[in-house]
GROMACS .gro file of C-alpha atoms in nm:
model
  272
    1MET     CA    1  -1.802   1.716   1.261
    2ASP     CA    2  -1.581   1.406   1.259
    3LEU     CA    3  -1.229   1.526   1.173
    4ILE     CA    4  -1.001   1.291   0.976
    5THR     CA    5  -0.650   1.281   0.837
    6SER     CA    6  -0.444   1.054   0.615
    7THR     CA    7  -0.075   1.022   0.535
    8ARG     CA    8  -0.131   0.807   0.226
    9MET     CA    9   0.102   1.008   0.003
   10TYR     CA   10   0.411   0.932   0.211
   11ASP     CA   11   0.328   0.596   0.369
   12VAL     CA   12   0.620   0.448   0.177
   13ALA     CA   13   0.665   0.156   0.421
   14PRO     CA   14   0.522   0.047   0.757
   15ALA     CA   15   0.789   0.234   0.956
   16ALA     CA   16   0.726   0.554   0.759
   17ARG     CA   17   0.351   0.521   0.815
   18ALA     CA   18   0.405   0.476   1.189
   19ALA     CA   19   0.633   0.781   1.202
   20TRP     CA   20   0.384   1.003   1.018
   21HIS     CA   21   0.093   0.884   1.232
   22ALA     CA   22   0.283   0.948   1.555
   23LEU     CA   23   0.389   1.294   1.440
   24LEU     CA   24   0.041   1.405   1.332
   25GLN     CA   25  -0.126   1.255   1.638
   26ALA     CA   26   0.111   1.460   1.855
   27ALA     CA   27   0.033   1.773   1.654
   28HIS     CA   28  -0.342   1.717   1.680
   29ALA     CA   29  -0.311   1.665   2.056
   30ARG     CA   30  -0.099   1.982   2.082
   31ALA     CA   31  -0.376   2.168   1.896
   32GLY     CA   32  -0.648   2.024   2.120
   33LEU     CA   33  -0.819   1.844   1.831
   34ASP     CA   34  -0.970   1.496   1.813
   35VAL     CA   35  -0.875   1.372   1.466
   36ARG     CA   36  -0.905   1.016   1.338
   37VAL     CA   37  -0.645   0.868   1.103
   38VAL     CA   38  -0.804   0.691   0.808
   39GLU     CA   39  -0.631   0.438   0.587
   40HIS     CA   40  -0.656   0.515   0.217
   41ALA     CA   41  -0.470   0.326  -0.053
   42TRP     CA   42  -0.464   0.230  -0.418
   43PRO     CA   43  -0.671   0.119  -0.606
   44THR     CA   44  -0.902   0.383  -0.455
   45PRO     CA   45  -0.810   0.708  -0.637
   46ILE     CA   46  -0.649   0.956  -0.401
   47GLY     CA   47  -0.885   1.224  -0.533
   48GLU     CA   48  -1.162   1.045  -0.344
   49LEU     CA   49  -0.980   1.122  -0.019
   50TRP     CA   50  -0.970   1.494  -0.094
   51GLU     CA   51  -1.348   1.494  -0.151
   52ARG     CA   52  -1.422   1.363   0.198
   53PRO     CA   53  -1.568   1.587   0.469
   54GLY     CA   54  -1.370   1.682   0.778
   55LEU     CA   55  -1.016   1.674   0.639
   56CYS     CA   56  -0.782   1.819   0.899
   57GLY     CA   57  -0.410   1.793   0.835
   58VAL     CA   58  -0.415   1.563   0.533
   59PHE     CA   59  -0.141   1.555   0.269
   60MET     CA   60  -0.253   1.704  -0.063
   61CYS     CA   61  -0.059   1.725  -0.388
   62GLY     CA   62   0.014   2.084  -0.484
   63TRP     CA   63  -0.133   2.067  -0.833
   64PRO     CA   64  -0.481   1.947  -0.722
   65TYR     CA   65  -0.456   2.199  -0.438
   66VAL     CA   66  -0.407   2.498  -0.665
   67SER     CA   67  -0.657   2.359  -0.918
   68ALA     CA   68  -0.918   2.340  -0.641
   69LEU     CA   69  -0.839   2.698  -0.535
   70GLN     CA   70  -0.881   2.821  -0.891
   71ALA     CA   71  -1.212   2.634  -0.914
   72GLY     CA   72  -1.341   2.806  -0.600
   73ARG     CA   73  -1.298   2.511  -0.359
   74ALA     CA   74  -1.065   2.664  -0.104
   75PHE     CA   75  -0.870   2.421   0.109
   76ALA     CA   76  -0.693   2.583   0.404
   77ALA     CA   77  -0.314   2.560   0.375
   78VAL     CA   78  -0.216   2.432   0.720
   79ALA     CA   79   0.157   2.368   0.688
   80ALA     CA   80   0.432   2.282   0.442
   81VAL     CA   81   0.708   2.034   0.517
   82VAL     CA   82   1.082   2.092   0.501
   83PRO     CA   83   1.228   1.744   0.440
   84ASP     CA   84   1.535   1.669   0.648
   85TRP     CA   85   1.796   1.606   0.377
   86PRO     CA   86   2.067   1.850   0.261
   87ALA     CA   87   1.943   1.860  -0.100
   88TYR     CA   88   1.626   2.041   0.009
   89GLU     CA   89   1.837   2.329   0.147
   90GLY     CA   90   1.593   2.401   0.428
   91LEU     CA   91   1.305   2.468   0.187
   92PRO     CA   92   0.956   2.313   0.150
   93ARG     CA   93   1.023   2.186  -0.200
   94TYR     CA   94   1.056   1.867  -0.400
   95ARG     CA   95   1.114   1.743  -0.753
   96SER     CA   96   1.053   1.436  -0.964
   97GLU     CA   97   1.322   1.187  -1.053
   98PHE     CA   98   1.329   1.017  -1.392
   99LEU     CA   99   1.422   0.655  -1.331
  100VAL     CA  100   1.562   0.384  -1.555
  101ARG     CA  101   1.705   0.039  -1.496
  102ALA     CA  102   2.063   0.048  -1.370
  103ASP     CA  103   2.198  -0.136  -1.674
  104CYS     CA  104   2.043   0.118  -1.913
  105GLY     CA  105   2.309   0.296  -2.117
  106TRP     CA  106   2.124   0.628  -2.144
  107SER     CA  107   2.287   0.945  -2.011
  108SER     CA  108   2.006   1.195  -2.078
  109LEU     CA  109   1.630   1.212  -2.129
  110ALA     CA  110   1.683   1.267  -2.500
  111ASP     CA  111   1.826   0.915  -2.518
  112ALA     CA  112   1.486   0.776  -2.412
  113ALA     CA  113   1.311   0.881  -2.733
  114GLY     CA  114   1.124   0.590  -2.886
  115SER     CA  115   1.114   0.388  -2.561
  116ARG     CA  116   0.821   0.291  -2.337
  117TYR     CA  117   0.717   0.542  -2.072
  118GLY     CA  118   0.512   0.459  -1.761
  119TRP     CA  119   0.308   0.716  -1.570
  120MET     CA  120   0.130   0.712  -1.235
  121VAL     CA  121  -0.196   0.913  -1.249
  122ARG     CA  122  -0.299   1.225  -1.439
  123ASP     CA  123  -0.382   1.435  -1.131
  124SER     CA  124  -0.031   1.412  -0.982
  125GLN     CA  125   0.225   1.691  -0.992
  126SER     CA  126   0.525   1.461  -0.946
  127GLY     CA  127   0.388   1.169  -1.147
  128TRP     CA  128   0.242   1.360  -1.442
  129ASN     CA  129   0.253   1.740  -1.450
  130ALA     CA  130   0.623   1.792  -1.370
  131PRO     CA  131   0.756   1.517  -1.598
  132ARG     CA  132   0.521   1.625  -1.878
  133ALA     CA  133   0.661   1.978  -1.857
  134ALA     CA  134   1.018   1.846  -1.871
  135LEU     CA  135   0.943   1.614  -2.165
  136ALA     CA  136   0.749   1.877  -2.362
  137GLY     CA  137   1.074   2.043  -2.467
  138LEU     CA  138   1.204   1.720  -2.620
  139ALA     CA  139   0.901   1.628  -2.828
  140ALA     CA  140   0.837   1.780  -3.167
  141ALA     CA  141   0.537   2.015  -3.150
  142GLY     CA  142   0.226   1.800  -3.145
  143GLY     CA  143   0.430   1.484  -3.184
  144ALA     CA  144   0.501   1.175  -2.975
  145LEU     CA  145   0.828   1.121  -2.791
  146PHE     CA  146   0.770   0.758  -2.694
  147ALA     CA  147   0.677   0.437  -2.871
  148ALA     CA  148   0.428   0.369  -2.589
  149SER     CA  149   0.293   0.562  -2.289
  150LYS     CA  150   0.147   0.324  -2.029
  151GLY     CA  151  -0.062   0.396  -1.720
  152PRO     CA  152  -0.208   0.455  -1.476
  153TYR     CA  153   0.015   0.254  -1.244
  154GLY     CA  154  -0.152   0.425  -0.949
  155ASN     CA  155   0.134   0.488  -0.710
  156PRO     CA  156   0.515   0.505  -0.707
  157ARG     CA  157   0.546   0.140  -0.602
  158GLY     CA  158   0.354   0.038  -0.912
  159LEU     CA  159   0.587   0.240  -1.131
  160LEU     CA  160   0.897   0.090  -0.971
  161ARG     CA  161   0.770  -0.265  -1.018
  162ALA     CA  162   0.681  -0.201  -1.381
  163LEU     CA  163   1.025  -0.054  -1.448
  164ALA     CA  164   1.212  -0.334  -1.270
  165ASP     CA  165   1.003  -0.598  -1.448
  166GLY     CA  166   1.075  -0.452  -1.792
  167GLU     CA  167   0.718  -0.342  -1.870
  168ILE     CA  168   0.841   0.014  -1.922
  169ASP     CA  169   1.181   0.174  -1.982
  170LEU     CA  170   1.141   0.517  -1.817
  171THR     CA  171   0.924   0.670  -1.549
  172ALA     CA  172   0.915   0.966  -1.310
  173ALA     CA  173   0.833   0.960  -0.939
  174ASP     CA  174   0.820   1.195  -0.640
  175GLY     CA  175   1.178   1.248  -0.523
  176TRP     CA  176   1.068   1.309  -0.162
  177TYR     CA  177   0.887   0.973  -0.167
  178LEU     CA  178   1.199   0.812  -0.311
  179ASP     CA  179   1.420   0.967  -0.043
  180LEU     CA  180   1.194   0.815   0.223
  181LEU     CA  181   1.201   0.484   0.038
  182ARG     CA  182   1.583   0.490   0.033
  183VAL     CA  183   1.571   0.501   0.412
  184HIS     CA  184   1.284   0.261   0.483
  185ASP     CA  185   1.298   0.010   0.196
  186PRO     CA  186   1.606   0.055  -0.025
  187ALA     CA  187   1.551  -0.288  -0.180
  188ALA     CA  188   1.252  -0.142  -0.367
  189LEU     CA  189   1.500   0.061  -0.574
  190ALA     CA  190   1.745  -0.222  -0.638
  191GLY     CA  191   1.851  -0.234  -1.002
  192LEU     CA  192   1.722   0.117  -1.074
  193ARG     CA  193   1.896   0.453  -1.107
  194THR     CA  194   1.808   0.819  -1.152
  195LEU     CA  195   1.859   0.951  -1.504
  196ALA     CA  196   1.744   1.313  -1.459
  197TYR     CA  197   1.548   1.549  -1.234
  198THR     CA  198   1.269   1.798  -1.291
  199PRO     CA  199   1.307   2.151  -1.148
  200TRP     CA  200   1.224   2.206  -0.780
  201THR     CA  201   0.865   2.313  -0.704
  202PRO     CA  202   0.661   2.364  -0.384
  203ASN     CA  203   0.595   2.026  -0.227
  204PRO     CA  204   0.268   1.864  -0.120
  205LEU     CA  205   0.123   2.035   0.184
  206LEU     CA  206  -0.101   1.959   0.478
  207VAL     CA  207  -0.448   2.104   0.431
  208ALA     CA  208  -0.784   2.131   0.600
  209GLY     CA  209  -1.104   2.090   0.402
  210PRO     CA  210  -1.332   2.379   0.306
  211ASP     CA  211  -1.592   2.253   0.556
  212VAL     CA  212  -1.357   2.253   0.857
  213ASP     CA  213  -1.379   2.531   1.116
  214PRO     CA  214  -1.102   2.783   1.034
  215ALA     CA  215  -1.020   2.800   1.406
  216ALA     CA  216  -0.939   2.426   1.405
  217ALA     CA  217  -0.720   2.462   1.097
  218GLN     CA  218  -0.537   2.755   1.256
  219ALA     CA  219  -0.485   2.566   1.583
  220LEU     CA  220  -0.330   2.276   1.394
  221SER     CA  221  -0.113   2.512   1.191
  222ASP     CA  222   0.014   2.681   1.508
  223ALA     CA  223   0.091   2.343   1.663
  224LEU     CA  224   0.282   2.214   1.361
  225LEU     CA  225   0.482   2.531   1.301
  226SER     CA  226   0.619   2.528   1.656
  227MET     CA  227   0.695   2.156   1.694
  228HIS     CA  228   1.064   2.192   1.609
  229GLU     CA  229   1.100   2.432   1.903
  230ASP     CA  230   0.986   2.166   2.152
  231ALA     CA  231   1.256   1.914   2.250
  232ALA     CA  232   0.990   1.656   2.332
  233HIS     CA  233   0.880   1.647   1.968
  234LEU     CA  234   1.221   1.640   1.802
  235PRO     CA  235   1.238   1.257   1.800
  236LEU     CA  236   0.902   1.247   1.618
  237LEU     CA  237   1.026   1.492   1.356
  238ARG     CA  238   1.350   1.299   1.307
  239ALA     CA  239   1.164   0.969   1.268
  240ALA     CA  240   0.956   1.121   0.987
  241HIS     CA  241   1.264   1.293   0.835
  242VAL     CA  242   1.106   1.635   0.880
  243ALA     CA  243   1.333   1.928   0.962
  244ARG     CA  244   1.037   2.150   1.048
  245PHE     CA  245   0.699   2.269   0.926
  246THR     CA  246   0.666   2.612   0.766
  247PRO     CA  247   0.375   2.841   0.671
  248PRO     CA  248   0.267   2.757   0.315
  249ASP     CA  249   0.251   3.027   0.049
  250PRO     CA  250  -0.064   2.948  -0.153
  251ALA     CA  251   0.042   3.185  -0.432
  252SER     CA  252   0.362   2.988  -0.490
  253TYR     CA  253   0.160   2.691  -0.614
  254THR     CA  254   0.033   2.877  -0.921
  255VAL     CA  255   0.360   2.780  -1.091
  256LEU     CA  256   0.221   2.425  -1.110
  257SER     CA  257  -0.080   2.529  -1.317
  258ASP     CA  258   0.153   2.745  -1.527
  259MET     CA  259   0.352   2.430  -1.606
  260ALA     CA  260   0.037   2.255  -1.727
  261GLN     CA  261  -0.059   2.547  -1.948
  262ALA     CA  262   0.291   2.570  -2.095
  263ALA     CA  263   0.292   2.200  -2.187
  264ALA     CA  264  -0.046   2.236  -2.357
  265ALA     CA  265   0.073   2.546  -2.544
  266ALA     CA  266   0.377   2.350  -2.663
  267GLY     CA  267   0.148   2.088  -2.816
  268TYR     CA  268   0.221   1.828  -2.547
  269PRO     CA  269  -0.096   1.794  -2.334
  270GLU     CA  270  -0.032   1.423  -2.281
  271ILE     CA  271   0.284   1.226  -2.205
  272ARG     CA  272   0.319   1.040  -2.534
   0.00000   0.00000   0.00000
């Protein structure tokens, strides 16, 4: 089987893409695997990537991951990432950031009632599920919080452009993606600021597809989990802003589907 990988989710800029590719290529070589990097970008839905055969060490959003598990399509959890910034406190977690324009006078999410919201895609934890759960508590049961809810914008870059251009007034994006963007392309966030955060949840993980030999998935997991112990690989980890890889806990991702169910039970199945 032809094994493939992709770093689409965190290819925030050319330098970030190069860092991820170098890191994963080193891990695949360490595991003795021949894996081809495939480019995958909007407007092709990212869900199409996760349907491909031979996935071996590809980033997958936690909400689709646990949804697939619950539907009987078991992806192998290869490794979770501990981002290398103090806010992550050495844990494989992330959160969404609610963003507004810098000149906006709002001080809380409640101030955004009646404005125009922009969302990324409906199968994203950071771009839909997490912000929906946070907003559900502000909307009257079964009611709308915003004057307009616009999307899909497809990726965080699309959201940022729409916000900066005045098409929307509020959005939410993956905070880990934004932290990488602050390093690699801070100009993309010029004129924008963070209004609020969602709670921390398990972050996207590296997976292998259900059709991949479990021995290959385990070899890659072993290689990734020990990279921070090898001085030769520390520059690759630093370039990707990865402190280390850790063993994922598949059960911890059920909190993401719990968030979706809670929003629906609160009468807020859509961001509106």
